[in-house]
């Protein structure tokens, strides 16, 4: 009698925790949960239709990731970054993103079509002032590049850094000129990908990143001189 080689299914509790983690991450990324805002376990359980147990487990996991903070007798809140912490995130992003982009292979037609499609969705969202969609599709745009580098551990760390900074990125997108600038910079990045010019792509990404960093620095109340 042969062995059953079917992989065991994921326990329902683990699936619930993953779903809660994904939903809280989405709420933080889109600004539905703001930096410093309490995360009420009862409200979250009602919203997601789960018990308190997967909520608690998800919050512990997000605390370990640095997205959520826990204070005894107070509860869980979305992490609030200060300017120095934000500067460190951008310092790490700059170093890691340059290496990831340096390792990119030449994009084929299918990969370029994917980049154009994401960029078009960002432009459409920008034109109708849909900031939430812009933010989520913007991340999709950049990680569609990063993930082709083959540096999976580095890309995973970049995801963590992007999640930490995401709540602070919305303000400059409310300016139509800021939205137009972002869309134009994406188009020039695609041109560099089409040319296989990774050095140019790194320069463009550095400029793109500085725009977001400078605008967020003003929101946080300063920034490096």
PDB file of C-alpha atoms in Angstrom:
ATOM      1  CA  UNK A   1       0.000   0.000   0.000  1.00  0.00           C
ATOM      2  CA  UNK A   2       1.612   3.293  -1.110  1.00  0.00           C
ATOM      3  CA  UNK A   3       2.099   6.270   1.153  1.00  0.00           C
ATOM      4  CA  UNK A   4      -0.187   9.235   0.860  1.00  0.00           C
ATOM      5  CA  UNK A   5       2.049  11.978  -0.559  1.00  0.00           C
ATOM      6  CA  UNK A   6      -0.605  14.677  -0.508  1.00  0.00           C
ATOM      7  CA  UNK A   7       0.657  17.706   1.438  1.00  0.00           C
ATOM      8  CA  UNK A   8      -1.328  18.345   4.622  1.00  0.00           C
ATOM      9  CA  UNK A   9      -3.739  21.225   4.335  1.00  0.00           C
ATOM     10  CA  UNK A  10      -3.004  24.392   6.274  1.00  0.00           C
ATOM     11  CA  UNK A  11      -4.892  24.487   9.588  1.00  0.00           C
ATOM     12  CA  UNK A  12      -7.894  26.781   9.588  1.00  0.00           C
ATOM     13  CA  UNK A  13      -6.418  28.778  12.475  1.00  0.00           C
ATOM     14  CA  UNK A  14      -3.247  29.511  10.489  1.00  0.00           C
ATOM     15  CA  UNK A  15      -5.305  30.625   7.487  1.00  0.00           C
ATOM     16  CA  UNK A  16      -7.293  32.949   9.728  1.00  0.00           C
ATOM     17  CA  UNK A  17      -4.123  34.490  11.153  1.00  0.00           C
ATOM     18  CA  UNK A  18      -2.685  35.036   7.657  1.00  0.00           C
ATOM     19  CA  UNK A  19      -5.909  36.677   6.538  1.00  0.00           C
ATOM     20  CA  UNK A  20      -5.928  38.999   9.546  1.00  0.00           C
ATOM     21  CA  UNK A  21      -2.270  39.922   9.018  1.00  0.00           C
ATOM     22  CA  UNK A  22      -2.934  40.708   5.345  1.00  0.00           C
ATOM     23  CA  UNK A  23      -5.989  42.818   6.167  1.00  0.00           C
ATOM     24  CA  UNK A  24      -4.252  44.867   8.871  1.00  0.00           C
ATOM     25  CA  UNK A  25      -1.273  45.409   6.556  1.00  0.00           C
ATOM     26  CA  UNK A  26      -3.669  46.604   3.842  1.00  0.00           C
ATOM     27  CA  UNK A  27      -5.409  48.977   6.249  1.00  0.00           C
ATOM     28  CA  UNK A  28      -2.082  50.451   7.336  1.00  0.00           C
ATOM     29  CA  UNK A  29      -0.824  50.762   3.760  1.00  0.00           C
ATOM     30  CA  UNK A  30      -3.976  52.516   2.545  1.00  0.00           C
ATOM     31  CA  UNK A  31      -4.229  54.851   5.530  1.00  0.00           C
ATOM     32  CA  UNK A  32      -7.400  53.283   6.921  1.00  0.00           C
ATOM     33  CA  UNK A  33      -5.316  52.738  10.057  1.00  0.00           C
ATOM     34  CA  UNK A  34      -3.069  55.734  10.764  1.00  0.00           C
ATOM     35  CA  UNK A  35       0.282  55.903  12.602  1.00  0.00           C
ATOM     36  CA  UNK A  36      -0.328  55.911  16.336  1.00  0.00           C
ATOM     37  CA  UNK A  37      -3.944  54.743  15.985  1.00  0.00           C
ATOM     38  CA  UNK A  38      -5.121  52.028  18.416  1.00  0.00           C
ATOM     39  CA  UNK A  39      -6.110  48.685  16.918  1.00  0.00           C
ATOM     40  CA  UNK A  40      -9.183  47.499  18.814  1.00  0.00           C
ATOM     41  CA  UNK A  41      -9.279  43.721  18.890  1.00  0.00           C
ATOM     42  CA  UNK A  42     -13.048  43.493  19.364  1.00  0.00           C
ATOM     43  CA  UNK A  43     -13.725  45.787  16.416  1.00  0.00           C
ATOM     44  CA  UNK A  44     -11.243  43.922  14.214  1.00  0.00           C
ATOM     45  CA  UNK A  45     -12.743  40.548  15.126  1.00  0.00           C
ATOM     46  CA  UNK A  46     -16.240  41.808  14.256  1.00  0.00           C
ATOM     47  CA  UNK A  47     -15.030  43.337  11.003  1.00  0.00           C
ATOM     48  CA  UNK A  48     -13.302  40.159   9.821  1.00  0.00           C
ATOM     49  CA  UNK A  49     -15.765  37.667  11.270  1.00  0.00           C
ATOM     50  CA  UNK A  50     -13.184  35.795  13.338  1.00  0.00           C
ATOM     51  CA  UNK A  51     -12.571  35.146  17.019  1.00  0.00           C
ATOM     52  CA  UNK A  52     -10.176  37.163  19.146  1.00  0.00           C
ATOM     53  CA  UNK A  53      -7.517  34.430  18.982  1.00  0.00           C
ATOM     54  CA  UNK A  54      -6.363  34.959  15.354  1.00  0.00           C
ATOM     55  CA  UNK A  55      -6.512  38.719  15.952  1.00  0.00           C
ATOM     56  CA  UNK A  56      -4.120  38.405  18.886  1.00  0.00           C
ATOM     57  CA  UNK A  57      -1.790  36.088  16.962  1.00  0.00           C
ATOM     58  CA  UNK A  58      -1.773  38.419  13.954  1.00  0.00           C
ATOM     59  CA  UNK A  59      -1.009  41.440  16.139  1.00  0.00           C
ATOM     60  CA  UNK A  60       1.894  39.593  17.751  1.00  0.00           C
ATOM     61  CA  UNK A  61       3.257  38.771  14.287  1.00  0.00           C
ATOM     62  CA  UNK A  62       2.890  42.386  13.125  1.00  0.00           C
ATOM     63  CA  UNK A  63       4.594  43.574  16.308  1.00  0.00           C
ATOM     64  CA  UNK A  64       7.552  41.311  15.506  1.00  0.00           C
ATOM     65  CA  UNK A  65       7.646  42.845  12.000  1.00  0.00           C
ATOM     66  CA  UNK A  66       7.720  46.359  13.460  1.00  0.00           C
ATOM     67  CA  UNK A  67       4.402  47.510  11.956  1.00  0.00           C
ATOM     68  CA  UNK A  68       2.530  47.433  15.252  1.00  0.00           C
ATOM     69  CA  UNK A  69       3.565  48.378  18.786  1.00  0.00           C
ATOM     70  CA  UNK A  70       2.283  46.886  22.029  1.00  0.00           C
ATOM     71  CA  UNK A  71       2.180  48.613  25.391  1.00  0.00           C
ATOM     72  CA  UNK A  72       1.195  46.815  28.559  1.00  0.00           C
ATOM     73  CA  UNK A  73      -2.260  47.819  29.844  1.00  0.00           C
ATOM     74  CA  UNK A  74      -2.762  50.001  26.749  1.00  0.00           C
ATOM     75  CA  UNK A  75      -2.897  47.554  23.847  1.00  0.00           C
ATOM     76  CA  UNK A  76      -1.768  47.585  20.231  1.00  0.00           C
ATOM     77  CA  UNK A  77      -1.250  50.636  18.038  1.00  0.00           C
ATOM     78  CA  UNK A  78       0.062  51.269  14.546  1.00  0.00           C
ATOM     79  CA  UNK A  79       3.730  52.186  14.852  1.00  0.00           C
ATOM     80  CA  UNK A  80       4.482  55.887  14.581  1.00  0.00           C
ATOM     81  CA  UNK A  81       7.905  56.668  13.098  1.00  0.00           C
ATOM     82  CA  UNK A  82       9.985  59.659  14.054  1.00  0.00           C
ATOM     83  CA  UNK A  83      12.167  61.478  11.535  1.00  0.00           C
ATOM     84  CA  UNK A  84      15.350  59.592  12.459  1.00  0.00           C
ATOM     85  CA  UNK A  85      13.638  56.213  12.019  1.00  0.00           C
ATOM     86  CA  UNK A  86      12.189  57.303   8.699  1.00  0.00           C
ATOM     87  CA  UNK A  87      15.615  58.471   7.528  1.00  0.00           C
ATOM     88  CA  UNK A  88      17.082  55.081   8.434  1.00  0.00           C
ATOM     89  CA  UNK A  89      14.401  53.291   6.433  1.00  0.00           C
ATOM     90  CA  UNK A  90      15.279  55.366   3.383  1.00  0.00           C
ATOM     91  CA  UNK A  91      18.993  54.798   3.947  1.00  0.00           C
ATOM     92  CA  UNK A  92      18.412  51.035   3.881  1.00  0.00           C
ATOM     93  CA  UNK A  93      16.019  51.263   0.952  1.00  0.00           C
ATOM     94  CA  UNK A  94      18.553  53.189  -1.118  1.00  0.00           C
ATOM     95  CA  UNK A  95      21.310  50.640  -0.512  1.00  0.00           C
ATOM     96  CA  UNK A  96      19.163  47.564  -1.122  1.00  0.00           C
ATOM     97  CA  UNK A  97      17.217  48.899  -4.097  1.00  0.00           C
ATOM     98  CA  UNK A  98      20.374  49.890  -5.941  1.00  0.00           C
ATOM     99  CA  UNK A  99      21.741  46.360  -5.582  1.00  0.00           C
ATOM    100  CA  UNK A 100      18.455  44.764  -6.616  1.00  0.00           C
ATOM    101  CA  UNK A 101      18.141  46.958  -9.713  1.00  0.00           C
ATOM    102  CA  UNK A 102      21.779  46.314 -10.613  1.00  0.00           C
ATOM    103  CA  UNK A 103      21.002  42.571 -10.752  1.00  0.00           C
ATOM    104  CA  UNK A 104      17.936  42.807 -12.988  1.00  0.00           C
ATOM    105  CA  UNK A 105      18.013  40.780 -16.205  1.00  0.00           C
ATOM    106  CA  UNK A 106      16.982  42.292 -19.516  1.00  0.00           C
ATOM    107  CA  UNK A 107      13.183  42.488 -19.530  1.00  0.00           C
ATOM    108  CA  UNK A 108      11.444  40.606 -22.320  1.00  0.00           C
ATOM    109  CA  UNK A 109       8.271  41.763 -24.069  1.00  0.00           C
ATOM    110  CA  UNK A 110       5.974  40.036 -21.580  1.00  0.00           C
ATOM    111  CA  UNK A 111       7.714  41.629 -18.603  1.00  0.00           C
ATOM    112  CA  UNK A 112       7.584  45.062 -20.217  1.00  0.00           C
ATOM    113  CA  UNK A 113       3.900  44.589 -21.002  1.00  0.00           C
ATOM    114  CA  UNK A 114       3.292  43.874 -17.315  1.00  0.00           C
ATOM    115  CA  UNK A 115       5.129  47.049 -16.312  1.00  0.00           C
ATOM    116  CA  UNK A 116       3.142  49.126 -18.837  1.00  0.00           C
ATOM    117  CA  UNK A 117      -0.131  47.642 -17.558  1.00  0.00           C
ATOM    118  CA  UNK A 118       0.645  48.513 -13.931  1.00  0.00           C
ATOM    119  CA  UNK A 119       1.814  52.000 -14.912  1.00  0.00           C
ATOM    120  CA  UNK A 120      -1.448  52.522 -16.822  1.00  0.00           C
ATOM    121  CA  UNK A 121      -3.462  51.565 -13.744  1.00  0.00           C
ATOM    122  CA  UNK A 122      -1.473  54.054 -11.670  1.00  0.00           C
ATOM    123  CA  UNK A 123      -2.075  56.808 -14.231  1.00  0.00           C
ATOM    124  CA  UNK A 124      -5.807  56.057 -14.338  1.00  0.00           C
ATOM    125  CA  UNK A 125      -5.965  56.183 -10.537  1.00  0.00           C
ATOM    126  CA  UNK A 126      -3.994  59.453 -10.540  1.00  0.00           C
ATOM    127  CA  UNK A 127      -6.380  61.055 -13.018  1.00  0.00           C
ATOM    128  CA  UNK A 128      -9.418  60.269 -10.878  1.00  0.00           C
ATOM    129  CA  UNK A 129      -7.631  61.155  -7.611  1.00  0.00           C
ATOM    130  CA  UNK A 130      -7.815  57.609  -6.253  1.00  0.00           C
ATOM    131  CA  UNK A 131      -4.934  57.790  -3.767  1.00  0.00           C
ATOM    132  CA  UNK A 132      -5.510  54.351  -2.241  1.00  0.00           C
ATOM    133  CA  UNK A 133      -5.234  52.585  -5.599  1.00  0.00           C
ATOM    134  CA  UNK A 134      -2.221  54.704  -6.542  1.00  0.00           C
ATOM    135  CA  UNK A 135      -0.384  53.632  -3.406  1.00  0.00           C
ATOM    136  CA  UNK A 136      -1.092  49.930  -3.754  1.00  0.00           C
ATOM    137  CA  UNK A 137      -0.386  49.842  -7.510  1.00  0.00           C
ATOM    138  CA  UNK A 138       2.771  51.892  -7.017  1.00  0.00           C
ATOM    139  CA  UNK A 139       4.108  49.182  -4.742  1.00  0.00           C
ATOM    140  CA  UNK A 140       3.097  46.558  -7.313  1.00  0.00           C
ATOM    141  CA  UNK A 141       5.022  48.485  -9.971  1.00  0.00           C
ATOM    142  CA  UNK A 142       8.279  48.551  -8.057  1.00  0.00           C
ATOM    143  CA  UNK A 143       8.132  44.990  -6.790  1.00  0.00           C
ATOM    144  CA  UNK A 144       7.363  43.724 -10.286  1.00  0.00           C
ATOM    145  CA  UNK A 145      10.913  44.942 -10.982  1.00  0.00           C
ATOM    146  CA  UNK A 146      12.528  43.944  -7.692  1.00  0.00           C
ATOM    147  CA  UNK A 147      11.236  40.371  -7.750  1.00  0.00           C
ATOM    148  CA  UNK A 148      12.992  39.658 -11.058  1.00  0.00           C
ATOM    149  CA  UNK A 149      16.389  40.250  -9.451  1.00  0.00           C
ATOM    150  CA  UNK A 150      16.570  36.789  -7.910  1.00  0.00           C
ATOM    151  CA  UNK A 151      17.600  38.340  -4.569  1.00  0.00           C
ATOM    152  CA  UNK A 152      14.631  36.934  -2.686  1.00  0.00           C
ATOM    153  CA  UNK A 153      15.860  37.619   0.847  1.00  0.00           C
ATOM    154  CA  UNK A 154      16.772  41.192  -0.050  1.00  0.00           C
ATOM    155  CA  UNK A 155      13.401  41.744  -1.700  1.00  0.00           C
ATOM    156  CA  UNK A 156      11.643  40.371   1.391  1.00  0.00           C
ATOM    157  CA  UNK A 157      13.478  42.921   3.528  1.00  0.00           C
ATOM    158  CA  UNK A 158      12.534  45.664   1.081  1.00  0.00           C
ATOM    159  CA  UNK A 159       8.892  44.672   1.470  1.00  0.00           C
ATOM    160  CA  UNK A 160       9.207  45.095   5.225  1.00  0.00           C
ATOM    161  CA  UNK A 161      10.790  48.534   4.827  1.00  0.00           C
ATOM    162  CA  UNK A 162       8.128  49.645   2.334  1.00  0.00           C
ATOM    163  CA  UNK A 163       5.384  48.523   4.717  1.00  0.00           C
ATOM    164  CA  UNK A 164       6.912  50.526   7.541  1.00  0.00           C
ATOM    165  CA  UNK A 165       7.040  53.716   5.472  1.00  0.00           C
ATOM    166  CA  UNK A 166       3.822  53.262   3.481  1.00  0.00           C
ATOM    167  CA  UNK A 167       1.474  55.129   5.890  1.00  0.00           C
ATOM    168  CA  UNK A 168       3.517  58.318   5.378  1.00  0.00           C
ATOM    169  CA  UNK A 169       3.447  58.364   1.573  1.00  0.00           C
ATOM    170  CA  UNK A 170      -0.045  59.593   0.860  1.00  0.00           C
ATOM    171  CA  UNK A 171       0.174  63.325   1.507  1.00  0.00           C
ATOM    172  CA  UNK A 172       2.159  64.361  -1.574  1.00  0.00           C
ATOM    173  CA  UNK A 173      -0.122  62.309  -3.822  1.00  0.00           C
ATOM    174  CA  UNK A 174      -3.026  64.635  -3.008  1.00  0.00           C
ATOM    175  CA  UNK A 175      -1.227  67.250  -5.119  1.00  0.00           C
ATOM    176  CA  UNK A 176      -2.088  66.760  -8.840  1.00  0.00           C
ATOM    177  CA  UNK A 177       1.426  67.871  -9.798  1.00  0.00           C
ATOM    178  CA  UNK A 178       2.899  65.255  -7.465  1.00  0.00           C
ATOM    179  CA  UNK A 179       0.754  62.536  -9.021  1.00  0.00           C
ATOM    180  CA  UNK A 180       1.796  63.617 -12.507  1.00  0.00           C
ATOM    181  CA  UNK A 181       5.456  63.558 -11.517  1.00  0.00           C
ATOM    182  CA  UNK A 182       5.179  60.016 -10.142  1.00  0.00           C
ATOM    183  CA  UNK A 183       3.525  58.755 -13.325  1.00  0.00           C
ATOM    184  CA  UNK A 184       6.120  60.421 -15.548  1.00  0.00           C
ATOM    185  CA  UNK A 185       8.973  58.918 -13.560  1.00  0.00           C
ATOM    186  CA  UNK A 186       7.456  55.458 -13.917  1.00  0.00           C
ATOM    187  CA  UNK A 187       7.370  55.887 -17.694  1.00  0.00           C
ATOM    188  CA  UNK A 188      11.060  56.801 -17.818  1.00  0.00           C
ATOM    189  CA  UNK A 189      11.897  53.759 -15.673  1.00  0.00           C
ATOM    190  CA  UNK A 190      10.119  51.528 -18.172  1.00  0.00           C
ATOM    191  CA  UNK A 191      12.156  53.115 -20.960  1.00  0.00           C
ATOM    192  CA  UNK A 192      15.352  52.238 -19.079  1.00  0.00           C
ATOM    193  CA  UNK A 193      14.121  48.662 -18.574  1.00  0.00           C
ATOM    194  CA  UNK A 194      13.384  48.389 -22.305  1.00  0.00           C
ATOM    195  CA  UNK A 195      16.924  49.564 -23.059  1.00  0.00           C
ATOM    196  CA  UNK A 196      18.436  47.172 -20.497  1.00  0.00           C
ATOM    197  CA  UNK A 197      20.114  50.221 -18.941  1.00  0.00           C
ATOM    198  CA  UNK A 198      20.306  49.274 -15.278  1.00  0.00           C
ATOM    199  CA  UNK A 199      22.651  52.128 -14.419  1.00  0.00           C
ATOM    200  CA  UNK A 200      20.138  54.637 -15.752  1.00  0.00           C
ATOM    201  CA  UNK A 201      17.353  52.796 -13.915  1.00  0.00           C
ATOM    202  CA  UNK A 202      19.243  53.166 -10.626  1.00  0.00           C
ATOM    203  CA  UNK A 203      19.654  56.904 -11.218  1.00  0.00           C
ATOM    204  CA  UNK A 204      15.949  57.263 -11.976  1.00  0.00           C
ATOM    205  CA  UNK A 205      14.970  55.256  -8.905  1.00  0.00           C
ATOM    206  CA  UNK A 206      17.236  57.387  -6.698  1.00  0.00           C
ATOM    207  CA  UNK A 207      15.503  60.524  -7.984  1.00  0.00           C
ATOM    208  CA  UNK A 208      12.062  58.937  -7.581  1.00  0.00           C
ATOM    209  CA  UNK A 209      12.836  57.882  -4.007  1.00  0.00           C
ATOM    210  CA  UNK A 210      14.189  61.313  -3.063  1.00  0.00           C
ATOM    211  CA  UNK A 211      10.903  62.912  -4.115  1.00  0.00           C
ATOM    212  CA  UNK A 212       8.927  60.766  -1.721  1.00  0.00           C
ATOM    213  CA  UNK A 213      11.488  61.135   1.039  1.00  0.00           C
ATOM    214  CA  UNK A 214      11.567  64.930   0.806  1.00  0.00           C
ATOM    215  CA  UNK A 215       7.804  65.291   0.871  1.00  0.00           C
ATOM    216  CA  UNK A 216       7.411  62.911   3.777  1.00  0.00           C
ATOM    217  CA  UNK A 217      10.220  64.636   5.639  1.00  0.00           C
ATOM    218  CA  UNK A 218       8.185  67.831   5.557  1.00  0.00           C
ATOM    219  CA  UNK A 219       5.202  65.962   6.990  1.00  0.00           C
ATOM    220  CA  UNK A 220       7.269  64.533   9.822  1.00  0.00           C
ATOM    221  CA  UNK A 221       8.612  67.956  10.616  1.00  0.00           C
ATOM    222  CA  UNK A 222      12.022  68.359   9.150  1.00  0.00           C
ATOM    223  CA  UNK A 223      14.476  65.922   7.694  1.00  0.00           C
ATOM    224  CA  UNK A 224      18.153  65.913   7.085  1.00  0.00           C
ATOM    225  CA  UNK A 225      19.646  69.273   6.169  1.00  0.00           C
TER     226      UNK A 225
END
